[in-house]
Short mmCIF file of C-alpha atoms and ligand atoms in Angstrom, two decimals:
data_model
loop_
_atom_site.label_atom_id
_atom_site.label_comp_id
_atom_site.label_asym_id
_atom_site.label_seq_id
_atom_site.Cartn_x
_atom_site.Cartn_y
_atom_site.Cartn_z
CA MET V 15 29.28 -14.89 -6.54
CA GLN V 16 27.23 -12.08 -5.06
CA PRO V 17 28.57 -9.87 -2.29
CA ASP V 18 27.58 -10.82 1.28
CA TRP V 19 24.63 -8.43 1.31
CA LEU V 20 23.58 -9.03 4.89
CA GLN V 21 27.04 -8.38 6.29
CA LEU V 22 27.47 -5.28 4.13
CA ALA V 23 24.03 -4.01 5.17
CA ARG V 24 24.81 -4.55 8.84
CA GLN V 25 27.95 -2.46 8.42
CA GLN V 26 25.76 0.45 7.34
CA SER V 27 23.20 -0.02 10.14
CA ALA V 28 24.04 3.37 11.62
CA SER V 29 23.17 5.23 8.41
CA LEU V 30 20.00 3.15 7.93
CA VAL V 31 18.87 4.10 11.42
CA ALA V 32 19.78 7.75 10.80
CA HIS V 33 17.74 7.83 7.55
CA ARG V 34 14.80 6.19 9.24
CA ARG V 35 14.75 8.42 12.31
CA LEU V 36 15.06 11.62 10.33
CA LEU V 37 12.18 10.55 8.07
CA HIS V 38 10.16 9.40 11.04
CA GLN V 39 10.57 12.70 12.83
CA HIS V 40 9.38 14.68 9.79
CA PRO V 41 6.48 12.72 8.29
CA GLU V 42 4.52 14.25 5.41
CA LEU V 43 1.08 13.42 4.04
CA SER V 44 0.43 11.91 0.63
CA PHE V 45 1.63 14.04 -2.32
CA GLN V 46 3.08 16.63 0.07
CA GLU V 47 6.36 14.80 0.69
CA TYR V 48 8.58 17.74 -0.31
CA ARG V 49 11.03 17.56 2.54
CA THR V 50 11.12 13.76 2.32
CA ALA V 51 11.87 13.95 -1.41
CA GLU V 52 14.61 16.49 -0.80
CA TYR V 53 16.21 14.16 1.74
CA ILE V 54 16.02 11.16 -0.62
CA ARG V 55 17.59 13.20 -3.41
CA SER V 56 20.36 14.49 -1.17
CA VAL V 57 21.31 10.91 -0.26
CA LEU V 58 21.22 9.86 -3.93
CA ARG V 59 23.40 12.85 -4.86
CA GLU V 60 25.90 11.86 -2.22
CA LEU V 61 25.94 8.32 -3.61
CA GLU V 62 26.32 9.75 -7.15
CA ILE V 63 23.23 7.89 -8.31
CA PRO V 64 21.38 9.70 -11.13
CA PHE V 65 17.67 10.28 -10.63
CA ARG V 66 14.67 12.05 -12.08
CA THR V 67 11.62 13.63 -10.51
CA VAL V 68 8.09 12.32 -11.00
CA LEU V 69 4.79 13.71 -9.60
CA GLU V 70 6.81 16.49 -7.90
CA THR V 71 7.61 14.51 -4.78
CA GLY V 72 8.46 11.16 -6.38
CA THR V 73 11.97 10.15 -7.37
CA ILE V 74 13.15 7.48 -9.81
CA ALA V 75 16.84 6.62 -9.55
CA THR V 76 18.83 4.40 -11.89
CA ILE V 77 21.83 2.19 -11.17
CA GLY V 78 23.37 0.64 -14.28
CA GLU V 79 22.89 1.28 -17.98
CA MET V 80 22.34 -2.04 -19.72
CA PRO V 81 19.39 -4.42 -19.83
CA PRO V 82 18.00 -6.50 -18.27
CA CYS V 83 16.20 -4.17 -15.90
CA VAL V 84 14.30 -4.68 -12.64
CA ALA V 85 12.65 -2.15 -10.34
CA LEU V 86 12.54 -1.84 -6.55
CA ARG V 87 9.73 0.30 -5.19
CA CYS V 88 9.13 1.94 -1.83
CA ASP V 89 6.41 4.34 -0.69
CA ILE V 90 7.34 7.52 1.18
CA ASP V 91 4.15 9.07 2.62
CA ALA V 92 2.78 9.18 6.18
CA LEU V 93 -0.70 9.14 7.74
CA PRO V 94 -2.95 11.69 9.49
CA ILE V 95 -2.45 10.11 12.94
CA GLN V 96 -1.24 11.71 16.17
CA GLU V 97 1.81 9.69 17.24
CA GLN V 98 1.78 8.12 20.71
CA THR V 99 5.00 6.09 20.71
CA GLY V 100 6.88 8.39 23.07
CA LEU V 101 10.06 7.72 21.08
CA PRO V 102 12.83 10.34 21.23
CA PHE V 103 12.54 10.74 17.44
CA ALA V 104 8.72 10.87 17.41
CA SER V 105 6.97 13.01 14.82
CA VAL V 106 7.37 16.76 15.24
CA HIS V 107 4.51 17.33 12.78
CA GLU V 108 1.26 17.64 14.72
CA GLY V 109 -1.25 14.97 13.70
CA ILE V 110 1.01 13.28 11.14
CA MET V 111 2.84 10.02 11.70
CA HIS V 112 4.74 7.32 9.85
CA ALA V 113 2.36 4.71 11.24
CA CYS V 114 2.59 2.42 8.22
CA GLY V 115 6.37 2.07 8.21
CA HIS V 116 6.98 3.97 4.99
CA ASP V 117 9.90 5.65 6.79
CA MET V 118 11.41 2.16 7.16
CA HIS V 119 10.65 1.35 3.51
CA THR V 120 12.39 4.51 2.33
CA ALA V 121 15.44 4.00 4.57
CA MET V 122 15.81 0.40 3.37
CA LEU V 123 15.60 1.38 -0.30
CA LEU V 124 18.24 4.06 0.28
CA GLY V 125 20.32 1.34 1.95
CA ALA V 126 19.86 -1.01 -1.02
CA ALA V 127 20.84 1.86 -3.33
CA ALA V 128 24.14 2.26 -1.47
CA LEU V 129 24.80 -1.49 -1.56
CA LEU V 130 24.10 -1.84 -5.28
CA LYS V 131 25.96 1.34 -6.19
CA ALA V 132 29.09 0.08 -4.42
CA HIS V 133 29.08 -2.98 -6.72
CA GLN V 134 27.80 -1.32 -9.86
CA GLU V 135 30.67 -2.48 -12.08
CA ARG V 136 29.60 -6.11 -11.53
CA LEU V 137 25.85 -5.47 -11.54
CA PRO V 138 24.33 -7.77 -14.20
CA GLY V 139 21.91 -5.13 -15.58
CA THR V 140 20.02 -2.06 -14.40
CA VAL V 141 18.04 -1.40 -11.23
CA LEU V 142 15.36 1.30 -11.08
CA LEU V 143 14.66 2.62 -7.59
CA ILE V 144 11.16 4.03 -7.29
CA PHE V 145 10.60 6.33 -4.29
CA GLN V 146 6.84 6.62 -4.76
CA PRO V 147 4.68 9.34 -3.22
CA GLY V 148 1.04 9.05 -2.18
CA GLU V 149 0.42 5.39 -1.45
CA GLU V 150 -2.10 6.16 1.30
CA GLN V 151 -4.44 8.37 -0.69
CA LEU V 152 -6.53 7.69 -3.78
CA PRO V 153 -5.82 7.59 -6.65
CA GLY V 154 -2.32 6.76 -5.35
CA GLY V 155 1.09 7.50 -6.81
CA ALA V 156 1.62 4.18 -8.58
CA VAL V 157 -1.14 4.50 -11.16
CA GLN V 158 -0.02 8.02 -12.04
CA ILE V 159 3.62 6.98 -12.44
CA LEU V 160 2.49 4.26 -14.85
CA GLN V 161 0.05 6.52 -16.70
CA GLN V 162 2.86 9.00 -17.28
CA ASN V 163 5.09 6.18 -18.50
CA ALA V 164 7.63 7.54 -16.04
CA LEU V 165 9.62 4.31 -15.84
CA ALA V 166 10.60 4.58 -19.53
CA PRO V 167 12.84 4.41 -21.48
CA MET V 168 14.11 1.15 -19.95
CA LEU V 169 11.05 -0.67 -18.61
CA PRO V 170 11.56 -3.15 -15.78
CA GLN V 171 11.07 -6.84 -16.52
CA MET V 172 10.23 -7.46 -12.88
CA VAL V 173 9.12 -5.16 -10.04
CA PHE V 174 9.60 -5.85 -6.33
CA GLY V 175 8.38 -4.19 -3.16
CA GLN V 176 8.29 -4.89 0.55
CA HIS V 177 6.16 -3.81 3.48
CA VAL V 178 6.95 -3.93 7.19
CA TYR V 179 4.87 -6.57 8.96
CA PRO V 180 4.27 -6.28 12.71
CA GLU V 181 2.81 -9.79 12.94
CA ALA V 182 6.10 -11.53 12.17
CA PRO V 183 9.36 -11.30 14.15
CA VAL V 184 12.53 -9.62 12.90
CA GLY V 185 14.54 -12.00 10.76
CA THR V 186 11.55 -13.44 8.95
CA VAL V 187 9.71 -12.71 5.75
CA ALA V 188 6.06 -13.58 5.04
CA LEU V 189 5.27 -14.33 1.44
CA ALA V 190 2.55 -15.82 -0.72
CA ASP V 191 1.87 -16.46 -4.35
CA GLY V 192 -1.31 -15.13 -5.99
CA THR V 193 -3.73 -12.52 -4.64
CA ILE V 194 -2.62 -11.23 -1.24
CA PHE V 195 -4.47 -7.91 -0.80
CA ALA V 196 -7.97 -6.85 -1.81
CA SER V 197 -9.42 -4.32 -4.18
CA THR V 198 -11.08 -1.36 -2.48
CA ASP V 199 -13.91 0.95 -3.41
CA GLU V 200 -15.12 3.84 -1.30
CA LEU V 201 -18.90 4.23 -1.29
CA TYR V 202 -20.83 7.42 -0.53
CA TRP V 203 -24.62 7.45 -0.45
CA HIS V 204 -26.63 10.65 -0.48
CA LEU V 205 -30.35 10.15 0.41
CA ARG V 206 -32.69 13.11 -0.09
CA ALA V 207 -36.34 13.75 0.74
CA ALA V 208 -38.61 16.74 1.34
CA GLY V 209 -38.19 16.56 5.11
CA GLY V 210 -40.98 17.61 7.43
CA HIS V 211 -42.91 17.09 10.63
CA ALA V 212 -42.33 13.75 12.34
CA ALA V 213 -46.07 13.51 12.94
CA GLN V 214 -46.79 13.57 9.20
CA PRO V 215 -44.34 11.09 7.63
CA HIS V 216 -46.69 10.42 4.70
CA ARG V 217 -46.03 13.95 3.42
CA SER V 218 -42.26 13.88 3.26
CA GLY V 219 -40.81 10.46 2.54
CA ASP V 220 -38.31 9.25 5.13
CA PRO V 221 -34.60 8.96 4.30
CA ILE V 222 -33.87 7.47 7.74
CA VAL V 223 -36.09 4.46 7.15
CA ALA V 224 -34.72 4.13 3.61
CA ALA V 225 -31.16 4.25 4.96
CA ALA V 226 -31.95 1.64 7.61
CA GLU V 227 -33.43 -0.72 5.05
CA LEU V 228 -30.53 -0.13 2.66
CA VAL V 229 -27.97 -0.96 5.35
CA MET V 230 -29.78 -4.17 6.24
CA HIS V 231 -30.29 -5.17 2.63
CA LEU V 232 -26.60 -4.63 1.85
CA GLN V 233 -25.74 -7.27 4.46
CA THR V 234 -27.11 -9.90 2.07
CA LEU V 235 -24.77 -9.02 -0.80
CA VAL V 236 -21.75 -10.83 0.62
CA SER V 237 -23.69 -13.45 2.58
CA ARG V 238 -26.26 -14.46 -0.10
CA ARG V 239 -25.06 -13.23 -3.49
CA ARG V 240 -21.44 -14.31 -3.55
CA ASP V 241 -19.62 -17.60 -3.92
CA PRO V 242 -18.69 -18.54 -0.33
CA LEU V 243 -15.20 -19.49 -1.53
CA GLN V 244 -14.64 -15.96 -2.79
CA PRO V 245 -13.45 -13.50 -0.09
CA ALA V 246 -15.27 -10.17 0.02
CA VAL V 247 -16.47 -7.64 2.56
CA LEU V 248 -18.93 -4.76 2.42
CA SER V 249 -18.99 -2.50 5.48
CA VAL V 250 -21.23 0.51 5.99
CA THR V 251 -19.09 2.70 8.22
CA ALA V 252 -20.99 5.98 8.68
CA ILE V 253 -24.58 7.19 8.94
CA HIS V 254 -25.32 10.87 9.36
CA GLY V 255 -28.76 12.43 9.39
CA GLY V 256 -31.31 14.16 11.55
CA GLU V 257 -31.20 16.40 14.64
CA ALA V 258 -34.48 16.36 16.57
CA THR V 259 -37.21 13.99 17.76
CA ASN V 260 -39.95 15.78 15.88
CA ILE V 261 -38.37 16.36 12.46
CA ILE V 262 -37.94 13.99 9.55
CA PRO V 263 -34.62 15.09 8.03
CA ALA V 264 -34.25 16.05 4.40
CA ARG V 265 -30.99 14.20 4.00
CA VAL V 266 -29.05 11.19 5.23
CA GLU V 267 -25.47 10.44 4.27
CA LEU V 268 -23.91 6.96 4.39
CA LYS V 269 -20.36 5.83 3.79
CA GLY V 270 -18.84 2.41 3.33
CA THR V 271 -16.18 0.27 1.73
CA LEU V 272 -16.32 -2.71 -0.63
CA ARG V 273 -13.31 -5.02 -0.77
CA SER V 274 -12.78 -8.20 -2.72
CA PHE V 275 -10.13 -10.36 -4.35
CA ALA V 276 -11.79 -10.72 -7.75
CA GLN V 277 -12.16 -7.89 -10.25
CA GLU V 278 -15.23 -9.39 -11.99
CA TRP V 279 -17.14 -9.89 -8.78
CA ARG V 280 -16.18 -6.39 -7.74
CA GLN V 281 -17.80 -4.90 -10.86
CA TRP V 282 -20.88 -7.05 -10.48
CA ALA V 283 -21.20 -6.16 -6.79
CA LEU V 284 -20.98 -2.44 -7.52
CA GLU V 285 -23.85 -2.78 -9.98
CA GLN V 286 -25.88 -4.70 -7.39
CA ILE V 287 -25.28 -1.98 -4.80
CA GLN V 288 -26.32 0.63 -7.34
CA GLN V 289 -29.54 -1.27 -8.14
CA ALA V 290 -30.39 -1.85 -4.48
CA THR V 291 -29.87 1.83 -3.74
CA ARG V 292 -32.23 2.88 -6.54
CA ALA V 293 -34.89 0.28 -5.71
CA ILE V 294 -35.01 0.94 -1.98
CA ALA V 295 -35.02 4.70 -2.47
CA GLN V 296 -37.94 4.37 -4.86
CA LEU V 297 -39.91 2.19 -2.42
CA HIS V 298 -39.59 4.89 0.21
CA GLY V 299 -40.24 7.86 -2.01
CA VAL V 300 -36.81 9.36 -1.50
CA GLU V 301 -34.02 10.22 -3.92
CA ALA V 302 -30.73 8.43 -3.65
CA GLU V 303 -27.38 8.86 -5.28
CA LEU V 304 -24.47 6.45 -4.90
CA GLU V 305 -21.01 7.82 -5.52
CA VAL V 306 -18.25 5.23 -5.99
CA ARG V 307 -14.61 6.24 -5.67
CA SER V 308 -12.66 3.36 -7.10
CA GLY V 309 -9.65 2.31 -5.12
CA TYR V 310 -6.74 0.01 -5.82
CA PRO V 311 -7.14 -3.30 -7.65
CA PRO V 312 -6.30 -6.58 -5.87
CA LEU V 313 -2.56 -7.13 -5.40
CA VAL V 314 -1.45 -10.26 -7.24
CA ASN V 315 1.99 -11.81 -6.70
CA HIS V 316 3.28 -13.62 -9.78
CA ALA V 317 4.74 -17.11 -9.55
CA GLN V 318 8.25 -16.57 -10.95
CA PRO V 319 9.25 -13.40 -9.08
CA THR V 320 7.65 -14.75 -5.88
CA ALA V 321 9.67 -17.98 -6.14
CA LEU V 322 12.76 -15.87 -6.68
CA VAL V 323 12.11 -13.79 -3.53
CA ARG V 324 11.48 -16.97 -1.56
CA SER V 325 14.77 -18.55 -2.55
CA VAL V 326 16.73 -15.32 -1.96
CA ALA V 327 15.17 -14.87 1.49
CA GLN V 328 15.86 -18.49 2.40
CA SER V 329 19.50 -18.30 1.43
CA LEU V 330 19.94 -14.91 3.13
CA LEU V 331 18.00 -15.56 6.35
CA GLY V 332 17.74 -19.35 6.62
CA LYS V 333 15.29 -21.96 5.38
CA HIS V 334 12.75 -21.48 8.17
CA SER V 335 12.70 -17.71 8.02
CA VAL V 336 10.19 -17.57 5.17
CA LEU V 337 6.68 -17.80 6.61
CA PRO V 338 3.48 -18.32 4.67
CA PHE V 339 1.46 -15.12 4.32
CA ALA V 340 -2.28 -15.39 4.75
CA PRO V 341 -4.05 -12.93 2.41
CA VAL V 342 -5.80 -9.98 4.09
CA MET V 343 -8.34 -7.40 2.92
CA TRP V 344 -5.80 -4.57 3.07
CA ALA V 345 -5.12 -2.59 -0.08
CA GLU V 346 -1.81 -1.43 -1.57
CA ASP V 347 -1.17 0.47 -4.77
CA PHE V 348 1.81 -1.76 -5.60
CA ALA V 349 -1.09 -3.68 -7.21
CA TYR V 350 -0.80 -1.40 -10.27
CA TYR V 351 2.81 -2.46 -10.91
CA SER V 352 1.79 -6.09 -10.63
CA GLN V 353 -1.00 -5.50 -13.16
CA ARG V 354 1.59 -4.22 -15.64
CA PHE V 355 4.76 -6.22 -14.88
CA PRO V 356 5.74 -9.57 -13.34
CA ALA V 357 5.98 -8.59 -9.70
CA ALA V 358 6.28 -9.76 -6.10
CA PHE V 359 5.58 -8.01 -2.82
CA TRP V 360 6.73 -9.46 0.49
CA MET V 361 6.12 -8.69 4.13
CA LEU V 362 9.17 -8.03 6.29
CA GLY V 363 9.00 -9.09 9.95
CA VAL V 364 9.51 -6.08 12.26
CA ARG V 365 8.19 -7.34 15.60
CA PRO V 366 10.84 -7.41 18.33
CA PRO V 367 11.25 -11.18 18.89
CA GLU V 368 10.95 -10.79 22.69
CA LEU V 369 7.39 -9.36 22.31
CA PRO V 370 4.46 -11.72 21.65
CA THR V 371 2.53 -8.95 19.86
CA MET V 372 2.94 -5.28 19.01
CA PRO V 373 0.65 -2.42 17.88
CA GLY V 374 -0.31 -2.94 14.25
CA LEU V 375 -0.05 -0.84 11.11
CA HIS V 376 -1.88 2.52 11.28
CA HIS V 377 -1.81 2.41 15.10
CA PRO V 378 -0.58 5.55 16.96
CA SER V 379 1.87 3.39 18.95
CA PHE V 380 3.24 1.46 15.97
CA ALA V 381 6.99 1.08 16.59
CA PRO V 382 8.77 -1.42 14.32
CA SER V 383 12.16 -2.81 15.33
CA GLU V 384 15.05 -1.06 13.58
CA ASP V 385 16.92 -4.38 13.60
CA ALA V 386 14.87 -5.15 10.49
CA LEU V 387 16.48 -2.28 8.55
CA PRO V 388 19.69 -4.03 7.40
CA ILE V 389 17.70 -7.19 6.67
CA GLY V 390 15.26 -5.35 4.40
CA ALA V 391 18.04 -3.41 2.67
CA ALA V 392 20.03 -6.61 2.05
CA LEU V 393 16.93 -8.41 0.77
CA LEU V 394 16.15 -5.65 -1.72
CA ALA V 395 19.71 -5.66 -3.06
CA ALA V 396 19.90 -9.46 -3.22
CA VAL V 397 16.50 -9.80 -4.87
CA ALA V 398 17.35 -7.21 -7.54
CA TRP V 399 20.74 -8.78 -8.28
CA THR V 400 19.37 -12.33 -8.39
CA ALA V 401 16.49 -11.28 -10.64
CA LEU V 402 18.92 -9.64 -13.07
CA GLU V 403 21.04 -12.81 -13.13
CA TRP V 404 17.94 -14.89 -13.69
CA LEU V 405 16.76 -12.64 -16.53
CA GLN V 406 20.20 -12.81 -18.17
CA ASN V 407 20.33 -16.60 -17.92
CA SER V 408 16.78 -17.05 -19.16
CA GLY V 409 17.64 -14.96 -22.19
CA SER V 410 14.95 -12.39 -21.49
CA GLY V 411 17.62 -9.71 -21.11
NI1 LIG X 29 1.77 0.95 3.91
#
């Protein structure tokens, strides 16, 4: 018999809210989460949970000593957004805000840590708690943690994570098997020409016309060169060039993003974009360079851990509280854990049930309901415990 996680979590609601508000008031940008890390570590010290530091501002805590082992991951960084919630505990850091709910994620993982620690003597294995820095900024904290083999010596046999979800009400979880978030690549084009008098275009080559044709041509990549059953999007999001009516500029800069659910198509599409860039530049007598900054891979939920989360959420919150999650073209660096380990990532409802809608993630007025805090903490603890039991029974411990 497992403890009554939800009841226990509700008893510590006050400390969950206190964690969350303190973190919310002092948000820090990716890889600069020094104060946040210090707070996390002070709570862990108080709970007498051993931990180690990773990537300076990351923290990996361990509860238990014996296999099997599972990991729970949260992200701790905030975004460069000026908060407009008007909350009494709004950000005191100018232009920085926890607008993606990572303050909630961190508070809930601290809550789960307290729950699991209180029952450590019965814990059927070991739980790693990953307080990960830098989710919002490439290359992201996850890939670096894995590259450094920072989870060793006891590697998790399953990894779980959750994200607040403003589209679902408090008390629900949205979940799906398979690919749920997209891969991302940032694209930067630099077009160069001699530049010159607008009355003599034949002398200079024209990067504006080349850019215009490139943008239009790129619209055919997703519409004409991709299997219609395969989701993908290519958006050109910035064009900068030129100043005056009588000058052909010497340079035009473009930016954009490519997102897809399939790694192979992603590689192929990047080559196509490269080729189109070269060909169109050549046609117009300009020079073009395409710089690709590779982002996160698609996030894939694995069948077994996803089924486990589903059944835990149903028994904790009720049969009808688990909603289907429709995949979106967001990106999340939890994807790297799911490339390496069996993993599942679920969306936790944070919309106040009395509201039909609320401002979404990355919005300056994003204000998730704190009633979700004990639910998320209980879910994390219950999922970890159930996964350890499952691993023991399946003999993979
Ligand atoms: Ni996020």
